[in-house]
Short mmCIF file of C-alpha atoms and ligand atoms in Angstrom, two decimals:
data_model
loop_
_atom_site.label_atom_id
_atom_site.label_comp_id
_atom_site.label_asym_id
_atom_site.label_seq_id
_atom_site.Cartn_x
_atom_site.Cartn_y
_atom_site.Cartn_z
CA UNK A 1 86.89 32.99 66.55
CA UNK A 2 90.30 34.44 68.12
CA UNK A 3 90.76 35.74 71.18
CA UNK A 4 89.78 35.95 74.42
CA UNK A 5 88.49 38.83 76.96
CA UNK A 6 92.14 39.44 78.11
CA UNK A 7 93.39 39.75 74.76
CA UNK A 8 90.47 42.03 73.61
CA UNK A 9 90.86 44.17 76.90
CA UNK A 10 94.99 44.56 76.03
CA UNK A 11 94.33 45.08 72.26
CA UNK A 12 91.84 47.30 72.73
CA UNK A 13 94.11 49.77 74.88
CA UNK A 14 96.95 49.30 72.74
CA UNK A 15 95.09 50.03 69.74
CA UNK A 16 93.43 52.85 71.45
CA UNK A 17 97.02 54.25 72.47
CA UNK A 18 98.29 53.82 69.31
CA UNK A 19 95.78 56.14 67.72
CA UNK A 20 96.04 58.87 70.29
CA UNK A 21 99.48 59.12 69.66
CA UNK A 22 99.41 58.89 66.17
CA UNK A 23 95.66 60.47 65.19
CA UNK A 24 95.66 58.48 62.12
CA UNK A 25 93.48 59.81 59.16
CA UNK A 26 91.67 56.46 58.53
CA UNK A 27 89.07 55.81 60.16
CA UNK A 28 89.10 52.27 62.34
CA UNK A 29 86.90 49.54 62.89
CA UNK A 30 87.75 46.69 64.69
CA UNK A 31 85.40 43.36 64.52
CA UNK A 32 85.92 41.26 67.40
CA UNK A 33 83.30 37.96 67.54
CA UNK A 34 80.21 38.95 69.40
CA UNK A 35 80.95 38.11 73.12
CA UNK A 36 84.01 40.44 73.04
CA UNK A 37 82.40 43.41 71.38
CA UNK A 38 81.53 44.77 75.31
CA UNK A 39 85.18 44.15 76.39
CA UNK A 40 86.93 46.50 73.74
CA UNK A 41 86.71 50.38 74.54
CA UNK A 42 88.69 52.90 72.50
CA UNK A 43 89.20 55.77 70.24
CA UNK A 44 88.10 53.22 67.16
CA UNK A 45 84.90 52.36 66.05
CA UNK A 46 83.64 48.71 66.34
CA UNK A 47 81.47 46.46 64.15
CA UNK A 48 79.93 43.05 64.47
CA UNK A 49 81.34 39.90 61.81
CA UNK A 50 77.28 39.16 60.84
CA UNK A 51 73.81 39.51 62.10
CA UNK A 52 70.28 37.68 61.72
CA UNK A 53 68.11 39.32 59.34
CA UNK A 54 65.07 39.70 62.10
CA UNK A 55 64.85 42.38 64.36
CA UNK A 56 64.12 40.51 67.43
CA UNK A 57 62.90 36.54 68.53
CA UNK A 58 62.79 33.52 69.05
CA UNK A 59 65.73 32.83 66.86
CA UNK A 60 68.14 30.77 69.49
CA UNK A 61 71.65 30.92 69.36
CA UNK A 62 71.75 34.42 66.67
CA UNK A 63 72.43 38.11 67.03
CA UNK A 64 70.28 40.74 65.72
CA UNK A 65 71.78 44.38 64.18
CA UNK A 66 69.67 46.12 67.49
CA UNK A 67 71.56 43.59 70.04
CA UNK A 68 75.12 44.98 67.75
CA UNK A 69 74.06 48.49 68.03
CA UNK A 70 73.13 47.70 71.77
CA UNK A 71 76.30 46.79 72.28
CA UNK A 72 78.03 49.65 71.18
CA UNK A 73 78.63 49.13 66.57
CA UNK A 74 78.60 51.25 64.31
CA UNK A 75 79.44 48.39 61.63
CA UNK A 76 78.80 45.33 60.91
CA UNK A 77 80.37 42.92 58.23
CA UNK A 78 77.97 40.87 55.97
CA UNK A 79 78.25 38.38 53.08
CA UNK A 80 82.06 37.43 54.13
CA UNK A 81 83.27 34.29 52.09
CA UNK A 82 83.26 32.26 54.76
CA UNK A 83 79.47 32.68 55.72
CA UNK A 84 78.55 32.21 51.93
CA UNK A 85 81.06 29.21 51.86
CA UNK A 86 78.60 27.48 54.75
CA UNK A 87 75.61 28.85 52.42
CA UNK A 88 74.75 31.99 52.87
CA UNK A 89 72.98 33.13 49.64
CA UNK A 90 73.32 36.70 48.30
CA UNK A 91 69.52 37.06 48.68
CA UNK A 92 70.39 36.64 52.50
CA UNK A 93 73.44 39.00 52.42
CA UNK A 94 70.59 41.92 51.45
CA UNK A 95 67.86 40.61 53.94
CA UNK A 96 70.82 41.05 56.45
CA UNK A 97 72.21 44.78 55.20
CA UNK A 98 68.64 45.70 55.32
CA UNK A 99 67.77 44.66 59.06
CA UNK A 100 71.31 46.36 59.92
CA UNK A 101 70.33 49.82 58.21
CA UNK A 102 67.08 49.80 60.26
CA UNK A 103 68.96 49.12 63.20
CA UNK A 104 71.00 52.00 62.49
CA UNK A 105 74.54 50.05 61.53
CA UNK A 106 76.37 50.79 58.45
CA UNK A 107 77.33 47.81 56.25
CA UNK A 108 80.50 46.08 54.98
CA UNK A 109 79.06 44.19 52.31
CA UNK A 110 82.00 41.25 50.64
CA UNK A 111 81.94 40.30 47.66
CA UNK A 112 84.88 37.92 45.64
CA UNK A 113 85.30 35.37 43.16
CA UNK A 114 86.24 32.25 44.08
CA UNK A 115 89.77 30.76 42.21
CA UNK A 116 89.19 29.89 38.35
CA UNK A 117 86.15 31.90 38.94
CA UNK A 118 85.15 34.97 36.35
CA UNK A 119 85.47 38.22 38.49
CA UNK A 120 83.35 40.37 36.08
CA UNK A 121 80.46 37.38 36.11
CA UNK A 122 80.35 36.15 39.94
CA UNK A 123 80.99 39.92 41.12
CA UNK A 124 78.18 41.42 39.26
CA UNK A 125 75.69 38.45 40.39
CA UNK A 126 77.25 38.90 44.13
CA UNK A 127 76.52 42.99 43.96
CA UNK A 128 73.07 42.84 42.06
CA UNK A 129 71.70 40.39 44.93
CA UNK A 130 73.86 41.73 47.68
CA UNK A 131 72.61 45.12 48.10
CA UNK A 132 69.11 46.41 49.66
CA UNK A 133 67.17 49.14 48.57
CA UNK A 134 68.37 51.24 51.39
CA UNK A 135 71.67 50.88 50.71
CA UNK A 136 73.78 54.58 50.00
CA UNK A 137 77.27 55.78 49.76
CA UNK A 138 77.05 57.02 53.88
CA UNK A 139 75.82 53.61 55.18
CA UNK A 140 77.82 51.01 52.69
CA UNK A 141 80.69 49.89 52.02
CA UNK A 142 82.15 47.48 49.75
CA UNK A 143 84.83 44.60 50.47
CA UNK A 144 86.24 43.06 47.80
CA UNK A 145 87.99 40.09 48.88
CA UNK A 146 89.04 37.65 46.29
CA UNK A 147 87.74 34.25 47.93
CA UNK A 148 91.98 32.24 46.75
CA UNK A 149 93.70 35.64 48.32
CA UNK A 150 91.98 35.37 51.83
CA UNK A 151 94.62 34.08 54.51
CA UNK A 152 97.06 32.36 52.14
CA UNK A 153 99.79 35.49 51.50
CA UNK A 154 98.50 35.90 47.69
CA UNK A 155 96.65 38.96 46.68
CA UNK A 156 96.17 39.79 43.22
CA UNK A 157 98.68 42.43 41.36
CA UNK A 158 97.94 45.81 42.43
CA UNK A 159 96.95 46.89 38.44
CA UNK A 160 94.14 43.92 38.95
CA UNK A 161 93.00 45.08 42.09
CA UNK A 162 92.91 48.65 41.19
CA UNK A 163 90.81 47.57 37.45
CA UNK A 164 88.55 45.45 39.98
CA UNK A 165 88.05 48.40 42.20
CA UNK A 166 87.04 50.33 39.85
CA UNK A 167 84.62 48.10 37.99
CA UNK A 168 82.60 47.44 41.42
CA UNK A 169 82.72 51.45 41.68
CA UNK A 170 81.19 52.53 38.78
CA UNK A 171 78.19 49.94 38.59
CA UNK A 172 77.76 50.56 42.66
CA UNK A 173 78.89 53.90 43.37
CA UNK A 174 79.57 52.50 46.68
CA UNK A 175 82.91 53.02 48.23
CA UNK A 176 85.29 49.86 48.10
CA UNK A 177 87.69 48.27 50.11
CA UNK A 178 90.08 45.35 49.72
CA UNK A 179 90.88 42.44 51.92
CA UNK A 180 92.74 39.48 51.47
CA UNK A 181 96.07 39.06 53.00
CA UNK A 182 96.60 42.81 53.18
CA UNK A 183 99.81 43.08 55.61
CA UNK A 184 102.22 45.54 56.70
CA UNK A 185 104.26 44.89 53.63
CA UNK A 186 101.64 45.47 50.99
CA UNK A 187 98.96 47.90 52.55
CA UNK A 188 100.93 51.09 51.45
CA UNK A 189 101.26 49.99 47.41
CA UNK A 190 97.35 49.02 48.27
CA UNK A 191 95.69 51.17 50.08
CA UNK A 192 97.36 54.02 47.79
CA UNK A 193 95.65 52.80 44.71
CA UNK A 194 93.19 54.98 42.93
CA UNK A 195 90.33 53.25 43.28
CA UNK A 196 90.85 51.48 46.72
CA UNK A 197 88.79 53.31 50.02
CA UNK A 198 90.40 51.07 52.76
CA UNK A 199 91.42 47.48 53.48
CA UNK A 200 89.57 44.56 55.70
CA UNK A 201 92.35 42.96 57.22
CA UNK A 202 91.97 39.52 58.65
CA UNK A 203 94.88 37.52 59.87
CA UNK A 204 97.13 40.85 60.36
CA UNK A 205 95.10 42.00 62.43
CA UNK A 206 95.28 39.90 64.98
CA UNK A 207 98.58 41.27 66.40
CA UNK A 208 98.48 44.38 67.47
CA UNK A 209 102.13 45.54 66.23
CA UNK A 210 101.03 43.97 62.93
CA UNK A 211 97.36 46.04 62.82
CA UNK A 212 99.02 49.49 63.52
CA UNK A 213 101.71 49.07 60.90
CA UNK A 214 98.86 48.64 58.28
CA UNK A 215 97.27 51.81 60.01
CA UNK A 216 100.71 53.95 59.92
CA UNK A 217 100.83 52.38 56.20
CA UNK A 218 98.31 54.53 54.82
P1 PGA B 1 93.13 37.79 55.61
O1 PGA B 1 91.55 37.71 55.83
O2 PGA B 1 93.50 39.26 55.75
O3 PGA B 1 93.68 36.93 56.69
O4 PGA B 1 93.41 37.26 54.24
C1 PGA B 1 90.69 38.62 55.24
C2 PGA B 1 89.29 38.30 55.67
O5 PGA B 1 89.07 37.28 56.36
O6 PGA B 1 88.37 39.04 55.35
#
């Protein structure tokens, strides 16, 4: 919940600047919340932060994977640790990534152990109820986000977060990324790990200067 239209109208053309200039190889989403999504036109894909499981409704105040597509995503982000935090149950997180496929949207599916937590125990749970059926390697993707590294400037070693990488790889065979507190000054050690396909940025994202650092940092 950041931003208003002005700033998504002046990010938007400064991010969309940036990447003509620079023609970066990764390839960019941005996930504004829902009423900005129509105000932020560029060379970058765009995704939505969650949808409703049901295609269409009386379902007052949510936003169906048709009404994201409709509104010009490619993406949309499910499961994040703050949705399960208010209760969203893994069961849920599928429902969700399966509604989005049939709309057409690919998936960022987040997983993460809480601190104190066991990574190999809550991950595994988290990816075996987490994932539909119609879930592939061209319309899913991983986040790992360790629920104690999200907006407090910790992340774990980059050894540990190349090891974790790898474990959700081999049972998924899902592409993985990793958020939490990525920033200019780690994303290149990161995002040049083995096993690590991109990073979901949060806080750094929202300045512009700070985003395209991250993206030069690849
Ligand atoms: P952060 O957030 O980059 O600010 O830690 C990540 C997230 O919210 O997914």
């Amino acid at each position: 919940m950041n931003g208003n239209i002005a700033d998504a109208r002046s990010y938007a053309s400064a991010l969309d600047e940036f990447i003509r200039e620079t023609n970066p190889s990764s390839e960019i989403v941005v996930c504004p919340p829902a009423t900005l999504l129509g105000e932020m036109h560029g060379d970058f894909k765009k995704g939505g932060q969650n949808c409703h499981d049901q295609e269409s409704g009386a379902f007052t105040g949510e936003v169906s994977a048709n009404l994201l597509k409709d509104s010009g995503c490619e993406y949309v982000i499910i499961g994040h640790s703050e949705r399960r935090e208010m209760g969203e149950l893994s069961e849920q997180v599928a429902q969700k990534a399966g509604a989005a496929h049939q709309a057409s949207l690919k998936t960022i599916i987040c997983v993460g152990e809480k601190e104190g937590e066991d990574f190999e125990q809550v991950v595994s749970r988290q990816l075996q109820g987490s994932i539909p059926d119609s879930s592939n390697n061209k319309n899913t993707v991983i986040a790992y986000e360790p629920v104690w590294a999200i907006g407090t400037g910790k992340t774990p070693s980059p050894e540990e977060i190349d090891q974790r990488h790898k474990f959700i790889k081999d049972k998924t065979g899902l592409l993985v990324m990793y958020g939490g507190s990525a920033n200019p000054d780690n994303a290149k050690t990161i995002s040049a790990l083995e096993n690590v396909d991109g990073l979901l940025v949060g806080g750094a994202s929202l300045k512009i200067s700070s985003f395209t650092q991250i993206i030069a940092a690849k």
